[in-house]
Short mmCIF file of C-alpha atoms in Angstrom, two decimals:
data_model
loop_
_atom_site.label_atom_id
_atom_site.label_comp_id
_atom_site.label_asym_id
_atom_site.label_seq_id
_atom_site.Cartn_x
_atom_site.Cartn_y
_atom_site.Cartn_z
CA MET A 2 -16.30 -72.00 -75.04
CA SER A 3 -13.69 -74.75 -76.75
CA ALA A 4 -10.00 -75.01 -76.06
CA GLY A 5 -8.28 -73.55 -79.54
CA PRO A 6 -5.69 -74.96 -81.25
CA ASP A 7 -2.54 -73.70 -78.98
CA GLY A 8 -4.73 -75.13 -75.91
CA ASP A 9 -6.40 -71.87 -75.22
CA LEU A 10 -9.90 -72.07 -74.11
CA SER A 11 -11.93 -69.58 -76.71
CA VAL A 12 -14.89 -68.16 -75.62
CA ASP A 13 -17.27 -65.57 -76.57
CA VAL A 14 -17.20 -62.88 -73.68
CA LEU A 15 -15.03 -63.15 -71.29
CA VAL A 16 -16.26 -61.41 -67.87
CA VAL A 17 -13.77 -60.05 -65.13
CA GLY A 18 -15.67 -59.69 -61.92
CA ALA A 19 -18.77 -61.51 -60.06
CA GLY A 20 -20.51 -59.30 -58.31
CA ILE A 21 -23.92 -57.93 -59.39
CA GLN A 22 -22.90 -56.39 -62.36
CA GLY A 23 -20.31 -58.89 -63.87
CA LEU A 24 -23.16 -61.61 -63.41
CA TYR A 25 -26.01 -59.47 -64.98
CA VAL A 26 -24.26 -58.84 -67.93
CA ALA A 27 -22.74 -62.88 -67.74
CA ARG A 28 -26.83 -63.94 -67.14
CA SER A 29 -27.80 -61.41 -69.80
CA LEU A 30 -25.53 -63.04 -73.04
CA GLN A 31 -25.39 -66.79 -71.78
CA ARG A 32 -28.13 -68.23 -74.08
CA SER A 33 -26.48 -66.64 -76.92
CA TYR A 34 -22.90 -66.69 -76.52
CA SER A 35 -20.44 -68.82 -74.42
CA VAL A 36 -19.21 -66.39 -71.27
CA CYS A 37 -16.60 -67.01 -69.32
CA VAL A 38 -16.55 -65.40 -65.61
CA LEU A 39 -13.66 -64.84 -63.81
CA SER A 40 -13.51 -63.18 -60.16
CA ASP A 41 -10.69 -63.21 -57.94
CA PRO A 42 -11.42 -64.86 -54.56
CA ALA A 43 -8.85 -62.84 -52.31
CA VAL A 44 -10.82 -59.72 -53.09
CA THR A 45 -13.75 -58.92 -50.97
CA SER A 46 -17.23 -58.58 -53.03
CA GLU A 47 -18.45 -55.06 -53.21
CA THR A 48 -21.85 -56.45 -53.88
CA LEU A 49 -21.55 -58.40 -50.90
CA ASP A 50 -20.58 -55.85 -48.36
CA ALA A 51 -23.59 -53.64 -49.34
CA VAL A 52 -26.70 -53.28 -47.12
CA GLY A 53 -29.31 -54.24 -49.88
CA TYR A 54 -30.77 -50.40 -50.02
CA VAL A 55 -31.43 -49.69 -53.47
CA SER A 56 -32.43 -45.77 -53.50
CA ALA A 57 -35.31 -44.66 -55.99
CA GLY A 58 -33.28 -41.22 -55.43
CA TYR A 59 -35.39 -39.74 -52.52
CA GLU A 60 -32.78 -38.49 -50.79
CA GLY A 61 -31.64 -36.16 -53.72
CA ASN A 62 -31.68 -32.92 -54.86
CA ASP A 63 -31.80 -33.00 -58.57
CA ALA A 64 -35.41 -34.16 -60.21
CA ALA A 65 -33.71 -35.46 -63.91
CA ARG A 66 -30.97 -37.40 -61.83
CA MET A 67 -33.53 -38.78 -59.62
CA GLN A 68 -35.76 -40.03 -62.17
CA PRO A 69 -33.41 -42.84 -63.82
CA ALA A 70 -32.74 -43.78 -59.47
CA ARG A 71 -36.51 -44.45 -59.49
CA ARG A 72 -36.50 -46.24 -62.74
CA ALA A 73 -33.74 -48.37 -61.69
CA ALA A 74 -35.25 -49.30 -58.53
CA GLY A 75 -38.41 -50.32 -60.28
CA TYR A 76 -36.40 -52.39 -62.54
CA TRP A 77 -35.14 -54.60 -59.28
CA ARG A 78 -38.65 -54.62 -57.77
CA LEU A 79 -39.81 -56.38 -60.84
CA TRP A 80 -37.10 -58.88 -61.24
CA ALA A 81 -36.82 -59.82 -57.72
CA GLU A 82 -40.79 -60.35 -57.68
CA SER A 83 -39.84 -62.62 -61.38
CA ASN A 84 -37.01 -64.35 -59.73
CA GLY A 85 -38.37 -65.43 -56.58
CA VAL A 86 -36.13 -63.06 -54.56
CA PRO A 87 -37.84 -61.83 -51.63
CA ALA A 88 -38.43 -57.63 -51.28
CA GLY A 89 -40.47 -55.51 -50.03
CA TYR A 90 -39.99 -56.97 -46.69
CA ALA A 91 -38.63 -53.65 -44.64
CA PRO A 92 -41.27 -50.98 -45.39
CA ALA A 93 -38.85 -47.31 -46.41
CA HIS A 94 -39.53 -44.01 -44.76
CA PHE A 95 -38.15 -40.55 -44.90
CA ALA A 96 -38.32 -38.84 -42.19
CA VAL A 97 -38.27 -35.12 -43.37
CA PRO A 98 -36.71 -32.37 -41.39
CA ALA A 99 -38.39 -29.47 -40.65
CA SER A 100 -36.59 -27.19 -43.09
CA GLU A 101 -37.24 -29.27 -46.01
CA ALA A 102 -41.19 -30.14 -45.04
CA LEU A 103 -41.95 -28.09 -48.49
CA SER A 104 -39.64 -28.59 -50.72
CA ARG A 105 -38.81 -32.55 -50.56
CA PRO A 106 -42.36 -33.40 -51.47
CA ARG A 107 -42.38 -30.97 -54.02
CA LEU A 108 -38.90 -32.47 -55.40
CA TRP A 109 -40.64 -36.02 -55.39
CA VAL A 110 -43.59 -34.95 -57.12
CA ASP A 111 -41.36 -33.62 -59.60
CA ALA A 112 -39.62 -36.34 -60.05
CA THR A 113 -42.78 -38.87 -59.62
CA LEU A 114 -41.71 -40.88 -56.78
CA GLN A 115 -44.61 -42.36 -54.89
CA HIS A 116 -44.99 -41.05 -51.26
CA THR A 117 -47.48 -41.33 -48.56
CA ARG A 118 -47.56 -38.74 -45.46
CA LEU A 119 -47.96 -40.77 -42.29
CA ASP A 120 -49.39 -40.05 -38.89
CA GLY A 121 -46.38 -40.56 -37.32
CA LEU A 122 -42.87 -42.03 -37.22
CA PRO A 123 -42.31 -45.98 -36.77
CA GLU A 124 -42.40 -47.20 -33.76
CA PRO A 125 -38.63 -47.43 -32.78
CA PHE A 126 -38.27 -43.63 -33.09
CA ALA A 127 -40.90 -42.79 -30.71
CA GLY A 128 -39.63 -40.16 -28.03
CA GLY A 129 -36.50 -40.09 -29.99
CA SER A 130 -35.22 -36.71 -31.78
CA LEU A 131 -37.49 -36.63 -34.66
CA GLU A 132 -40.29 -36.30 -33.14
CA GLY A 133 -42.59 -33.91 -35.17
CA ASP A 134 -40.81 -33.93 -38.49
CA PRO A 135 -43.40 -35.33 -40.83
CA VAL A 136 -42.91 -38.99 -41.99
CA TYR A 137 -43.65 -40.50 -45.55
CA ALA A 138 -44.26 -44.25 -46.58
CA LEU A 139 -41.72 -44.45 -49.92
CA GLY A 140 -43.56 -46.70 -52.61
CA ASP A 141 -40.33 -46.81 -54.71
CA ASP A 142 -37.17 -47.72 -52.82
CA VAL A 143 -36.56 -51.20 -52.67
CA VAL A 144 -34.94 -53.47 -49.76
CA LEU A 145 -33.06 -56.66 -51.01
CA ASN A 146 -30.66 -59.30 -49.35
CA PRO A 147 -27.33 -58.95 -51.97
CA GLY A 148 -26.15 -62.19 -50.95
CA GLU A 149 -29.82 -63.58 -52.57
CA VAL A 150 -29.59 -61.56 -55.40
CA LEU A 151 -26.18 -62.84 -56.51
CA ALA A 152 -27.14 -66.09 -55.93
CA ARG A 153 -30.11 -66.05 -58.20
CA LEU A 154 -27.82 -64.45 -60.92
CA ARG A 155 -25.06 -66.96 -60.79
CA ASP A 156 -28.17 -70.11 -60.67
CA GLY A 157 -27.07 -71.77 -63.59
CA LEU A 158 -23.78 -69.76 -64.37
CA GLU A 159 -21.70 -72.29 -62.09
CA PRO A 160 -19.92 -74.02 -65.05
CA SER A 161 -18.69 -71.08 -66.24
CA CYS A 162 -17.60 -69.27 -63.59
CA LEU A 163 -13.56 -69.43 -62.50
CA HIS A 164 -11.64 -68.27 -59.45
CA GLY A 165 -8.42 -66.86 -60.95
CA SER A 166 -6.49 -63.58 -61.29
CA ILE A 167 -5.17 -61.89 -63.82
CA VAL A 168 -1.68 -62.25 -64.57
CA ARG A 169 -1.14 -60.65 -67.99
CA PHE A 170 -3.15 -59.31 -71.15
CA VAL A 171 -1.91 -59.51 -74.61
CA LEU A 172 -3.06 -57.07 -76.90
CA ALA A 173 -3.13 -57.54 -81.00
CA GLY A 174 -1.01 -54.37 -81.48
CA ASP A 175 -2.67 -51.76 -79.72
CA ALA A 176 -6.48 -52.20 -81.33
CA ALA A 177 -7.76 -55.33 -78.87
CA ILE A 178 -6.87 -57.98 -76.48
CA ASP A 179 -5.92 -61.09 -78.17
CA HIS A 180 -5.43 -63.52 -74.62
CA VAL A 181 -5.67 -63.30 -71.51
CA GLN A 182 -3.34 -65.26 -68.92
CA VAL A 183 -4.86 -66.51 -65.80
CA GLU A 184 -3.86 -68.10 -62.31
CA VAL A 185 -6.30 -70.59 -61.86
CA GLY A 186 -4.95 -72.66 -58.43
CA GLU A 187 -1.84 -73.49 -59.40
CA ASP A 188 -2.31 -73.80 -63.31
CA MET A 189 -1.61 -70.63 -65.94
CA VAL A 190 -4.71 -70.80 -68.01
CA THR A 191 -4.69 -68.90 -71.06
CA ILE A 192 -7.87 -67.15 -72.02
CA ALA A 193 -8.69 -66.34 -75.58
CA PRO A 194 -12.03 -64.02 -75.58
CA ARG A 195 -13.73 -62.19 -78.41
CA TYR A 196 -15.27 -59.57 -75.83
CA VAL A 197 -13.71 -58.82 -72.80
CA VAL A 198 -15.95 -56.87 -70.01
CA LEU A 199 -14.45 -55.21 -66.68
CA ALA A 200 -16.89 -55.27 -64.20
CA ALA A 201 -14.53 -56.24 -61.38
CA GLY A 202 -15.72 -53.12 -59.01
CA VAL A 203 -12.35 -52.10 -56.94
CA GLY A 204 -10.04 -53.80 -59.49
CA ASN A 205 -10.87 -52.21 -62.30
CA ALA A 206 -8.46 -49.51 -62.10
CA ALA A 207 -5.82 -51.54 -61.29
CA LEU A 208 -6.72 -54.32 -64.09
CA LEU A 209 -7.17 -51.09 -66.30
CA GLY A 210 -3.43 -49.93 -65.11
CA MET A 211 -2.00 -53.26 -66.04
CA LEU A 212 -3.75 -53.47 -69.84
CA GLY A 213 -2.73 -49.76 -70.20
CA LYS A 214 1.35 -51.09 -69.65
CA ARG A 215 0.89 -53.36 -72.55
CA PHE A 216 0.09 -50.83 -75.50
CA ARG A 217 3.64 -50.52 -77.30
CA ASP A 218 2.90 -46.95 -78.48
CA THR A 219 4.73 -44.72 -75.83
CA SER A 220 1.90 -42.12 -76.24
CA SER A 221 -0.64 -43.99 -75.97
CA ARG A 222 0.53 -46.03 -72.75
CA ARG A 223 0.66 -42.62 -70.80
CA ASP A 224 -2.93 -41.50 -72.17
CA ARG A 225 -4.27 -45.33 -71.18
CA LEU A 226 -2.09 -45.08 -67.60
CA GLU A 227 -3.35 -41.59 -67.18
CA THR A 228 -7.21 -43.04 -67.50
CA ALA A 229 -6.46 -45.85 -65.45
CA ARG A 230 -5.75 -43.72 -62.76
CA THR A 231 -8.86 -41.23 -62.55
CA SER A 232 -11.23 -43.94 -63.75
CA GLN A 233 -12.64 -44.55 -60.46
CA ALA A 234 -13.85 -42.98 -56.98
CA VAL A 235 -13.16 -45.13 -54.38
CA ARG A 236 -15.26 -44.32 -51.72
CA ARG A 237 -15.14 -45.60 -47.70
CA ALA A 238 -18.90 -46.73 -46.73
CA THR A 239 -19.45 -47.39 -42.60
CA VAL A 240 -22.25 -49.40 -41.51
CA VAL A 241 -23.30 -49.83 -37.74
CA CYS A 242 -24.92 -53.21 -37.37
CA ALA A 243 -27.45 -54.01 -34.19
CA ARG A 244 -28.99 -57.28 -34.42
CA GLY A 245 -31.92 -58.65 -32.38
CA ASP A 246 -34.23 -61.37 -32.23
CA ASP A 247 -37.62 -59.21 -32.79
CA LEU A 248 -35.94 -55.78 -34.16
CA PRO A 249 -38.77 -54.37 -36.62
CA LEU A 250 -38.20 -54.60 -39.81
CA VAL A 251 -38.19 -50.66 -40.83
CA SER A 252 -36.05 -49.17 -43.43
CA GLY A 253 -35.74 -45.88 -45.06
CA TRP A 254 -33.98 -42.24 -44.27
CA PHE A 255 -33.50 -40.86 -40.94
CA GLY A 256 -31.51 -37.59 -39.38
CA GLY A 257 -29.46 -38.31 -42.56
CA LEU A 258 -28.81 -41.85 -41.93
CA CYS A 259 -29.86 -44.62 -44.00
CA ILE A 260 -31.25 -47.48 -42.40
CA ALA A 261 -31.79 -51.17 -43.89
CA ALA A 262 -33.65 -53.87 -41.99
CA GLN A 263 -32.22 -57.33 -42.87
CA PRO A 264 -33.91 -60.59 -41.37
CA LEU A 265 -30.42 -63.09 -40.79
CA HIS A 266 -30.53 -66.62 -41.97
CA GLY A 267 -29.25 -67.86 -38.62
CA GLY A 268 -32.60 -66.25 -37.39
CA GLY A 269 -33.47 -62.72 -36.34
CA VAL A 270 -33.10 -59.14 -37.38
CA SER A 271 -30.06 -56.79 -38.78
CA TRP A 272 -30.18 -53.39 -38.50
CA LEU A 273 -28.06 -52.10 -40.89
CA ILE A 274 -27.07 -48.07 -40.59
CA SER A 275 -25.03 -46.49 -43.09
CA ALA A 276 -22.74 -43.42 -41.92
CA PRO A 277 -22.61 -40.71 -44.17
CA ILE A 278 -19.63 -40.49 -46.39
CA ASP A 279 -16.66 -38.59 -45.35
CA ASP A 280 -15.37 -37.35 -49.00
CA ASP A 281 -11.80 -36.57 -47.65
CA GLN A 282 -11.56 -40.17 -47.93
CA THR A 283 -12.32 -40.93 -51.02
CA LEU A 284 -9.42 -42.03 -53.21
CA LEU A 285 -9.07 -41.79 -56.98
CA GLY A 286 -8.00 -44.62 -59.11
CA PRO A 287 -6.65 -47.72 -58.24
CA ASP A 288 -7.17 -49.15 -54.54
CA ASP A 289 -5.00 -51.61 -52.43
CA THR A 290 -7.53 -54.79 -52.25
CA ARG A 291 -5.21 -57.02 -50.06
CA PHE A 292 -6.04 -54.36 -47.46
CA GLU A 293 -9.46 -54.33 -45.40
CA PRO A 294 -10.30 -50.27 -45.34
CA ALA A 295 -9.99 -49.43 -41.55
CA VAL A 296 -13.33 -48.74 -39.26
CA PRO A 297 -13.05 -45.18 -38.13
CA SER A 298 -14.36 -45.35 -34.42
CA PRO A 299 -15.00 -41.91 -34.21
CA VAL A 300 -17.66 -42.51 -37.09
CA VAL A 301 -18.92 -45.49 -35.52
CA ALA A 302 -19.18 -43.52 -32.06
CA GLY A 303 -21.29 -40.59 -33.91
CA THR A 304 -23.61 -42.86 -35.99
CA VAL A 305 -24.12 -45.04 -32.80
CA GLU A 306 -25.09 -41.34 -30.85
CA ARG A 307 -27.67 -40.56 -33.79
CA LEU A 308 -29.32 -43.79 -33.61
CA PHE A 309 -29.64 -43.24 -29.78
CA ALA A 310 -31.13 -39.60 -29.91
CA MET A 311 -33.04 -40.66 -32.80
CA ALA A 312 -34.54 -44.04 -31.59
CA PRO A 313 -34.02 -44.06 -27.61
CA MET A 314 -35.24 -47.78 -27.94
CA PHE A 315 -31.83 -49.04 -29.29
CA GLU A 316 -29.87 -47.15 -26.19
CA HIS A 317 -32.29 -48.74 -23.70
CA ARG A 318 -31.71 -52.41 -25.02
CA ALA A 319 -28.03 -51.81 -26.19
CA GLY A 320 -27.36 -54.21 -23.87
CA GLU A 321 -29.67 -56.82 -25.01
CA LEU A 322 -28.71 -56.61 -28.50
CA GLN A 323 -25.34 -57.49 -30.69
CA TRP A 324 -23.20 -54.93 -32.33
CA ALA A 325 -20.35 -54.92 -35.09
CA ALA A 326 -19.28 -52.30 -37.73
CA TYR A 327 -17.68 -52.49 -41.05
CA THR A 328 -16.29 -50.25 -43.47
CA GLY A 329 -16.50 -51.73 -47.15
CA ARG A 330 -15.69 -50.19 -50.71
CA ARG A 331 -18.12 -48.36 -52.93
CA VAL A 332 -16.91 -47.71 -56.27
CA GLN A 333 -18.17 -45.29 -58.43
CA HIS A 334 -17.06 -43.49 -61.42
CA PRO A 335 -16.24 -39.72 -60.83
CA SER A 336 -18.10 -37.34 -63.28
CA LEU A 337 -14.85 -35.06 -62.51
CA ALA A 338 -11.82 -35.64 -61.14
CA GLY A 339 -10.16 -33.38 -59.63
CA SER A 340 -6.62 -32.94 -58.33
CA ALA A 341 -7.23 -34.20 -54.61
CA ALA A 342 -9.13 -36.73 -53.70
CA ALA A 343 -11.35 -34.50 -51.95
CA GLN A 344 -12.59 -32.55 -54.76
CA VAL A 345 -14.10 -35.82 -56.38
CA ALA A 346 -17.48 -34.10 -57.92
CA THR A 347 -20.68 -36.25 -57.56
CA PRO A 348 -20.37 -38.99 -59.40
CA VAL A 349 -22.63 -40.21 -62.50
CA PRO A 350 -25.13 -43.06 -62.15
CA ALA A 351 -23.14 -45.06 -64.42
CA LYS A 352 -19.81 -44.92 -66.63
CA LEU A 353 -18.65 -47.23 -69.51
CA GLU A 354 -14.70 -46.92 -70.50
CA THR A 355 -13.57 -48.50 -73.95
CA PHE A 356 -10.24 -47.68 -73.04
CA GLY A 357 -9.58 -47.02 -76.99
CA LEU A 358 -9.90 -51.00 -77.67
CA GLU A 359 -12.22 -52.80 -80.06
CA ALA A 360 -14.27 -55.59 -78.16
CA PHE A 361 -13.56 -54.20 -74.83
CA LEU A 362 -15.96 -52.50 -72.08
CA ALA A 363 -15.28 -51.36 -68.48
CA LEU A 364 -17.76 -50.73 -66.25
CA TRP A 365 -18.86 -48.73 -63.07
CA PRO A 366 -22.37 -48.52 -61.69
CA SER A 367 -22.60 -45.50 -59.27
CA HIS A 368 -25.25 -47.78 -57.02
CA LEU A 369 -26.09 -51.09 -57.26
CA GLY A 370 -29.40 -50.42 -58.90
CA TYR A 371 -27.86 -48.72 -61.89
CA SER A 372 -26.02 -52.43 -62.49
CA MET A 373 -29.18 -53.90 -64.48
CA ILE A 374 -29.60 -50.52 -66.70
CA LEU A 375 -25.58 -50.33 -67.22
CA GLY A 376 -25.49 -54.20 -67.83
CA ASP A 377 -28.47 -53.93 -70.59
CA VAL A 378 -26.37 -51.43 -72.28
CA ALA A 379 -23.48 -53.64 -71.97
CA ALA A 380 -25.07 -56.75 -73.16
CA GLU A 381 -27.02 -54.58 -76.48
CA ARG A 382 -23.27 -53.29 -77.28
CA ILE A 383 -21.67 -56.95 -77.12
CA ALA A 384 -24.49 -58.35 -78.72
CA ASP A 385 -24.29 -56.30 -81.76
CA ALA A 386 -20.30 -56.36 -81.76
CA LEU A 387 -20.29 -60.26 -82.05
CA GLY A 388 -23.52 -61.07 -84.57
CA PRO A 389 -25.27 -64.06 -84.71
CA ALA A 390 -25.92 -65.93 -81.30
CA HIS A 391 -22.73 -68.62 -80.97
CA HIS A 392 -22.10 -71.66 -78.56
CA GLY A 393 -19.36 -73.71 -78.26
CA PRO A 394 -19.06 -76.63 -75.47
CA SER A 395 -18.38 -75.49 -72.26
CA ARG A 396 -16.70 -78.40 -70.68
CA ALA A 397 -13.09 -76.78 -70.71
CA ILE A 398 -14.15 -74.36 -68.75
CA ALA A 399 -15.93 -76.68 -66.69
CA GLU A 400 -13.07 -78.51 -65.73
CA LEU A 401 -11.59 -75.88 -64.15
CA ALA A 402 -14.78 -74.49 -62.22
CA ALA A 403 -14.54 -74.36 -58.52
CA PRO A 404 -17.09 -75.54 -56.55
CA ALA A 405 -19.36 -73.35 -56.02
CA ALA A 406 -19.86 -71.51 -52.63
CA ALA A 407 -22.72 -70.13 -51.04
CA LEU A 408 -23.59 -66.64 -51.24
CA ARG A 409 -24.00 -64.50 -48.22
CA SER A 410 -24.02 -60.84 -47.76
CA ARG A 411 -20.97 -59.72 -45.04
CA TRP A 412 -23.19 -58.97 -42.10
CA ASP A 413 -25.48 -62.43 -42.74
CA ARG A 414 -22.61 -64.52 -43.05
CA ASP A 415 -21.67 -67.45 -39.93
CA ASP A 416 -18.21 -65.74 -39.19
CA PHE A 417 -19.13 -62.25 -39.18
CA PRO A 418 -17.66 -60.76 -36.23
CA TRP A 419 -20.56 -59.59 -33.72
CA SER A 420 -19.86 -58.53 -29.99
CA ASP A 421 -21.80 -57.62 -27.18
CA TRP A 422 -22.72 -53.92 -26.04
CA SER A 423 -19.72 -53.63 -23.72
CA ASP A 424 -16.70 -54.59 -26.10
CA PHE A 425 -18.48 -53.01 -29.19
CA SER A 426 -18.19 -49.48 -27.12
CA ALA A 427 -15.28 -50.12 -25.46
CA THR A 428 -13.51 -50.43 -28.93
CA HIS A 429 -15.27 -47.58 -30.56
CA GLY A 430 -15.21 -45.24 -27.31
CA ILE A 431 -19.07 -44.96 -26.94
CA LYS A 432 -19.76 -43.58 -23.82
#
């Protein structure tokens, strides 16, 4: 990484996005190539909004599609063990509805997913609406703290990380990106990369739109803008959080809800209860990242009611616990984009988009777990394109790099807005 003859910052690979996908790609390439990781500090990290539950596919209905999820979860378990990141602290379970008592375990066998029948439900669910449902321990699902994952992936990359926003892409003809103009603080910086990777999550579509406008050929420009418009599905993921000093570390699938129990750095444990996603609210293409998605109180109230029915302990102790809810974005590449957002089909596990350009990739993993598989594929393509390893001095980027801030998951930050039960229930109309 060096300053070019015109004062540009020359770099082998520019990775846009410092979430799990961008950092994984950058870390995979840093030993062989100069890398710059660019992130917009004004955009909320999709990774840090996640609850940290890496599903191996137990909730799926297609064994062929469950197997890649199983492999992806296994890769992250091994990665965590190799990199000193805690995993497996919140054992995963699945309470199987009576209607699936025979079919779902058979599906798990077909998908080679590890599962063990247990004698009963975990203690918090005693006396609840799931009593009598068969329950299984899941051997392949993994619970991780996304903040700790990002911190480990970023370790050693700090001198290559810039906080800034892209102002303009400049193309060489309509074939490749010549350079990128970036606003870093009060400075305008020109970065001349040999390869560009968009791994900015929800920001990918808007960046593709910005890039598409730079094509000179009218037909190419129109096609690229349409590609950007339908490039991603932005889903609204609402999470209800309950915090207590002695909540048990239990995770899994219960009554249609995904639950991840996470120890908090300030003490105590938070149960993160993910509500089912309503795809009537799914947006195709760019989303306005200046605004946080609204938290739908009816969804929050319905999720809490289901939790109380399944685990009466939470209703009995509601006044002792702290509560919160947020809605994050979950960005995926739709396998088929219908004319209406509600018609988005089930997204594919991951997608790479070349946008018809040389030395360019846009990446969308459909789940945190697929970031490693997609990142390995992308890194291999980039290495094939760039050829032998090359390192330039990193001083130019390091001089602009912002001090590395602590990386904590949204629900683990000191400023996360916890409320007592009376305020929380009043806010969301819970009786």
